Coordinates of C-alpha atoms in Angstrom, one line a residue:
X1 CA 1.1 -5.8 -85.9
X2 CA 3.1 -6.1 -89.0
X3 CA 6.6 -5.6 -89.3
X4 CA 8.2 -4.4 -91.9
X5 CA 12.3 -4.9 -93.2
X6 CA 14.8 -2.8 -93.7
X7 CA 15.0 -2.7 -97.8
X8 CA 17.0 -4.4 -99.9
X9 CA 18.3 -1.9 -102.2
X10 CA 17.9 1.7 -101.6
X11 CA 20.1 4.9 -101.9
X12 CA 22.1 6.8 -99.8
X13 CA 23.5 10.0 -101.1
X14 CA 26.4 9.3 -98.0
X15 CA 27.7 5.9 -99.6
X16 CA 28.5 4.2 -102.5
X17 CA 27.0 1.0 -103.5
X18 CA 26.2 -1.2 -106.2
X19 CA 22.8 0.3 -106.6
X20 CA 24.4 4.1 -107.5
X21 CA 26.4 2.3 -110.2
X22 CA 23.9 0.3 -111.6
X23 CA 21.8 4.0 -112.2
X24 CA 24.6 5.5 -113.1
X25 CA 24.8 3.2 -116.6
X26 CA 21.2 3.5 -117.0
X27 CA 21.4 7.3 -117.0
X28 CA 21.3 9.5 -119.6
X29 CA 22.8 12.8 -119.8
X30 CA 21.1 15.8 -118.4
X31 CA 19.1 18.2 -120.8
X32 CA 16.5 20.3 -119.3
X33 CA 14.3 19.9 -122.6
X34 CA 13.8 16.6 -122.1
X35 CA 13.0 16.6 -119.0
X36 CA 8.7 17.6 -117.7
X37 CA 8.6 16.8 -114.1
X38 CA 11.3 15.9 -112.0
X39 CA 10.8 13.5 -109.1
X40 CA 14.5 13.7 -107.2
X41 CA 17.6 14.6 -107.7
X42 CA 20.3 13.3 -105.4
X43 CA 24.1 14.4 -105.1
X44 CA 26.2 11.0 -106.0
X45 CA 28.5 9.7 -103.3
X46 CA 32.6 9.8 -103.8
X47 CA 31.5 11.4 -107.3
X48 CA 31.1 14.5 -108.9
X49 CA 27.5 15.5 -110.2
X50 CA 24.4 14.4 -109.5
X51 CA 21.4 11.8 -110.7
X52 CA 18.0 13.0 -111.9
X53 CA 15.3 10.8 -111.9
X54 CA 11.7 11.4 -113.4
X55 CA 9.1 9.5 -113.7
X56 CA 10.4 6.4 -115.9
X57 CA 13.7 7.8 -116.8
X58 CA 17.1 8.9 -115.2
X59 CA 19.7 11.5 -116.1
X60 CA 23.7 12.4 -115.0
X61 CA 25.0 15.7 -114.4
X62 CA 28.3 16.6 -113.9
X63 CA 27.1 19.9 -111.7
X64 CA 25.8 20.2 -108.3
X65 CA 21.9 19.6 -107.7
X66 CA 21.5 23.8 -107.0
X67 CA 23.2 24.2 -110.4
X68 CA 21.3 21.4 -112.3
X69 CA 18.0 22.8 -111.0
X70 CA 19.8 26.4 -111.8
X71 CA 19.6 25.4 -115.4
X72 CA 16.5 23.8 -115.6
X73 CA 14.6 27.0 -114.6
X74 CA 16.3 28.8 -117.3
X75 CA 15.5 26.6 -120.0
X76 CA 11.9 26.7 -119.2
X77 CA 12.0 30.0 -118.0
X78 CA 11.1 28.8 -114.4
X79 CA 11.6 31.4 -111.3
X80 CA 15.4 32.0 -110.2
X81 CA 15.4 30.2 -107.0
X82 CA 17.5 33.0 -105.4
X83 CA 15.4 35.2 -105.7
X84 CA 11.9 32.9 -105.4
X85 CA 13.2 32.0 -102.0
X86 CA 14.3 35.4 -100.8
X87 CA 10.6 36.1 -101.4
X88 CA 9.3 32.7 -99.7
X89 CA 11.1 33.7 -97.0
X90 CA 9.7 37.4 -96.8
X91 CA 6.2 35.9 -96.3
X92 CA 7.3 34.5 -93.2
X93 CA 5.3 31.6 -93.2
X94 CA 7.1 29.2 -96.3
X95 CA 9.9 28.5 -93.5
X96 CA 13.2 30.5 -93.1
X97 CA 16.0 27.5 -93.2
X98 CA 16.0 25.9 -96.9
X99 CA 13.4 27.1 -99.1
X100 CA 11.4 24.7 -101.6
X101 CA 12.2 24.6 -105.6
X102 CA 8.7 26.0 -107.3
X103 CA 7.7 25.9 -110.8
X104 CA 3.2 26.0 -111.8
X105 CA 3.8 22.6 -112.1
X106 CA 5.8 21.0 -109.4
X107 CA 8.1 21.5 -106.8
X108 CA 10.8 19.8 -105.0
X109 CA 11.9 19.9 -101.0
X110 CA 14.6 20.1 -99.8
X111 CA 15.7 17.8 -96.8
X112 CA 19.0 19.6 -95.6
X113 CA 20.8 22.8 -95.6
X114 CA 23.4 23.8 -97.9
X115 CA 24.2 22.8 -101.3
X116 CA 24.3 19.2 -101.3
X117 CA 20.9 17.8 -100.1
X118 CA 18.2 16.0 -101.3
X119 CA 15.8 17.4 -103.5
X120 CA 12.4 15.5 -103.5
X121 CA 9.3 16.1 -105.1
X122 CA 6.4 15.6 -102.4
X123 CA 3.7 14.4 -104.5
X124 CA 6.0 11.4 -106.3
X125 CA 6.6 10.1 -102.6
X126 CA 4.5 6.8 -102.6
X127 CA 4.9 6.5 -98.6
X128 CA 8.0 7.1 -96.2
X129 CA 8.3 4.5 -93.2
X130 CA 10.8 4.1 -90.3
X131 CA 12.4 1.1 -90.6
X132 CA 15.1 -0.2 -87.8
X133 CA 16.1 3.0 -86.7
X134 CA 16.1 4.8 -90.4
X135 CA 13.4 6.7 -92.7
X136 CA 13.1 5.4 -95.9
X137 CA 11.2 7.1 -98.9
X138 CA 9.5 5.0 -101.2
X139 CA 8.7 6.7 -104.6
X140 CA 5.9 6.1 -107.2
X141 CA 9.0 5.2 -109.4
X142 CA 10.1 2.2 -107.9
X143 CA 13.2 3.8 -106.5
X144 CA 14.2 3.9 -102.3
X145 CA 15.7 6.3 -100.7
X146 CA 17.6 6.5 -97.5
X147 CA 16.1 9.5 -96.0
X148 CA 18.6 12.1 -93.4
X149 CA 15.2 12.8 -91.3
X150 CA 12.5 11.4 -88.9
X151 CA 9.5 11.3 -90.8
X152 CA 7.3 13.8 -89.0
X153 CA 10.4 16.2 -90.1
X154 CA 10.0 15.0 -94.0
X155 CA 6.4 15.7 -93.7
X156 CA 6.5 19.2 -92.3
X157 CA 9.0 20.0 -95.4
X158 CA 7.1 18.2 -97.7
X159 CA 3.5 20.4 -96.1
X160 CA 5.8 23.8 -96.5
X161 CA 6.9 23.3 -100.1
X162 CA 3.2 21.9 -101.0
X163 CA 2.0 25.2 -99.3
X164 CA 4.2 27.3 -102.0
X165 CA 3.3 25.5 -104.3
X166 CA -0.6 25.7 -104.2
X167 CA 0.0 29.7 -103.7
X168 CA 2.4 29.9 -107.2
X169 CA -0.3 27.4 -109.1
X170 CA -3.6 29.8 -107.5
X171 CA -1.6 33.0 -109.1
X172 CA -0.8 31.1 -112.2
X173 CA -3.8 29.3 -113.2
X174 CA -6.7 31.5 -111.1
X175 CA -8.6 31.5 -114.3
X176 CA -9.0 28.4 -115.7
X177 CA -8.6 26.5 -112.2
X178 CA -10.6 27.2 -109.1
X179 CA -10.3 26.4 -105.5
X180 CA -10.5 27.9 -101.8
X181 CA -7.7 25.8 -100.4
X182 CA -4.3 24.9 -101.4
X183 CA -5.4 21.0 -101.5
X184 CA -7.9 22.3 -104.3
X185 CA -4.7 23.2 -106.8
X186 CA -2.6 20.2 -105.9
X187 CA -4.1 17.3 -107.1
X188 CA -2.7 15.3 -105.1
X189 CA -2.6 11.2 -105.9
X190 CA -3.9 8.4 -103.8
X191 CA -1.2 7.4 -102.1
X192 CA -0.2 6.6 -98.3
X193 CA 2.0 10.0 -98.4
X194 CA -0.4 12.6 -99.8
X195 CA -3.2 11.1 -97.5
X196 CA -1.1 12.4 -94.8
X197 CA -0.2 15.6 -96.5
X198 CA -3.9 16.0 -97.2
X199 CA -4.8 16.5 -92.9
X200 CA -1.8 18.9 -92.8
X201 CA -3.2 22.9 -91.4
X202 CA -0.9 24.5 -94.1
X203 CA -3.2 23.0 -96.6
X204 CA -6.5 23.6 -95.6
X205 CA -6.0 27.5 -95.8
X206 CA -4.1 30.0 -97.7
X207 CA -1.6 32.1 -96.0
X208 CA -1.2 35.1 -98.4
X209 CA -3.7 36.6 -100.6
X210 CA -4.2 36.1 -104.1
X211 CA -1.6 37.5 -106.6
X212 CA 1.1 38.6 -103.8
X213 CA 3.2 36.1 -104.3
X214 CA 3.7 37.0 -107.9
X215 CA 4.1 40.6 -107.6
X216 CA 6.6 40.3 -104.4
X217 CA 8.6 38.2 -106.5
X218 CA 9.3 40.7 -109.4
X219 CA 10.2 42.6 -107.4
X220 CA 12.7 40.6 -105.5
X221 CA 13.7 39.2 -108.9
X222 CA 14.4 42.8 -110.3
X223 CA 16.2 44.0 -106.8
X224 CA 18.0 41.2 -107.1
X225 CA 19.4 41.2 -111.2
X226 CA 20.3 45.2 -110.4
X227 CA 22.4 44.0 -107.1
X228 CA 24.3 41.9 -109.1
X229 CA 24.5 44.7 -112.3
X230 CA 25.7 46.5 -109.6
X231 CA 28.3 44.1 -108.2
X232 CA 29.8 44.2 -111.3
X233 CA 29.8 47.8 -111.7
X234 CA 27.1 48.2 -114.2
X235 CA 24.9 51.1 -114.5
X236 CA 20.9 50.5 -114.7
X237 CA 19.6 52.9 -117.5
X238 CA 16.2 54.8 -116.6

């Protein structure tokens, strides 16, 4: 059997090393329009603000990741992720701890509670392996990342966000794309990763029917802009 080796040069959002500071000079700064799809974003160690990669670039912001991805759904006019995962939630079958980061046209998991976590976009994960004790992501970008759970736990995220996912793009794009399963509206790429996401149940059936997903979250969305009209003592016209 082969074995592998830990790798050289990976990051961990938990300590500082020459690897953070060599992204860091690379980085641009952080503006939602130029940015299409985002493959991870990862709170910096013993520094404020986080990094944002993509595909072949990398960006610096000076905010937390909630807030960063806060302001890249309103540029784009993306789903508040309050409310999105108030809804998710609701369902009953998207999970109940931390709730995935959906847009039609991808989505990132998250790997721990609270504010600073990982945020990972599923279908940019080349493969994850356990390595000497550790699990380690290895992304289509080149870029490895020191992961805070077993690997059967980063796949069960990653098969709960790809299950939201499927369900936002089927309510979006039911008329120009068709499918039965989630797997048909996730196009997901050959890679050691999605082949195990690909055998997952979540993904071989939908939970919810068609167009309840959308509708429940209007009206979570709209319950949730008058409780904070409201909060501020604001009065909602008829």
């Amino acid at each position: 059997m082969m074995k592998y080796s830990q790798p050289v040069e990976y990051l961990d959002d938990k300590q500082w090393s020459p690897l953070w500071e060599k992204y860091l000079a690379k980085a641009d700064v952080f503006d939602p329009l130029n940015v299409n799809t985002i493959d991870c974003v990862m709170t910096i160690p013993e520094r404020e603000g986080v990094l944002v990669f993509s595909e072949k670039d990398i960006y610096y912001s000076p905010n937390s990741a909630h807030t960063t991805l806060e302001h890249f759904s309103t540029a784009y006019f993306f789903a508040d992720y309050t409310a999105m995962s108030t809804c998710l939630k609701s369902f009953g079958c998207f999970g109940q701890y931390k709730s995935p980061w959906i847009c039609p046209f991808f989505a990132l998991c998250p790997l721990e509670g609270g504010h600073q976590t990982i945020w990972i976009n599923p279908l940019k994960i080349h493969k994850v392996q356990e390595l000497q004790g550790e699990t380690y992501a290895f992304m289509d970008n080149g870029t490895v990342i020191l992961l805070p759970l077993a690997r059967r736990s980063v796949i069960a995220r990653a098969e709960i966000t790809c299950a939201a996912f499927a369900t936002l793009r089927r309510d979006c794009f039911q008329f120009v794309q068709t499918g039965e399963r989630p797997l048909d509206y996730l196009m997901l790429p050959n890679t050691p990763f999605s082949h195990s996401l690909s055998k997952r149940v979540r993904l071989t059936k939908f939970s919810i029917p068609f167009g309840h997903l959308i509708r429940r979250y209007r009206k979570t969305y709209w319950l949730h802009v008058y409780k904070k009209l409201d909060a501020n003592d604001f009065t909602l016209l008829d």
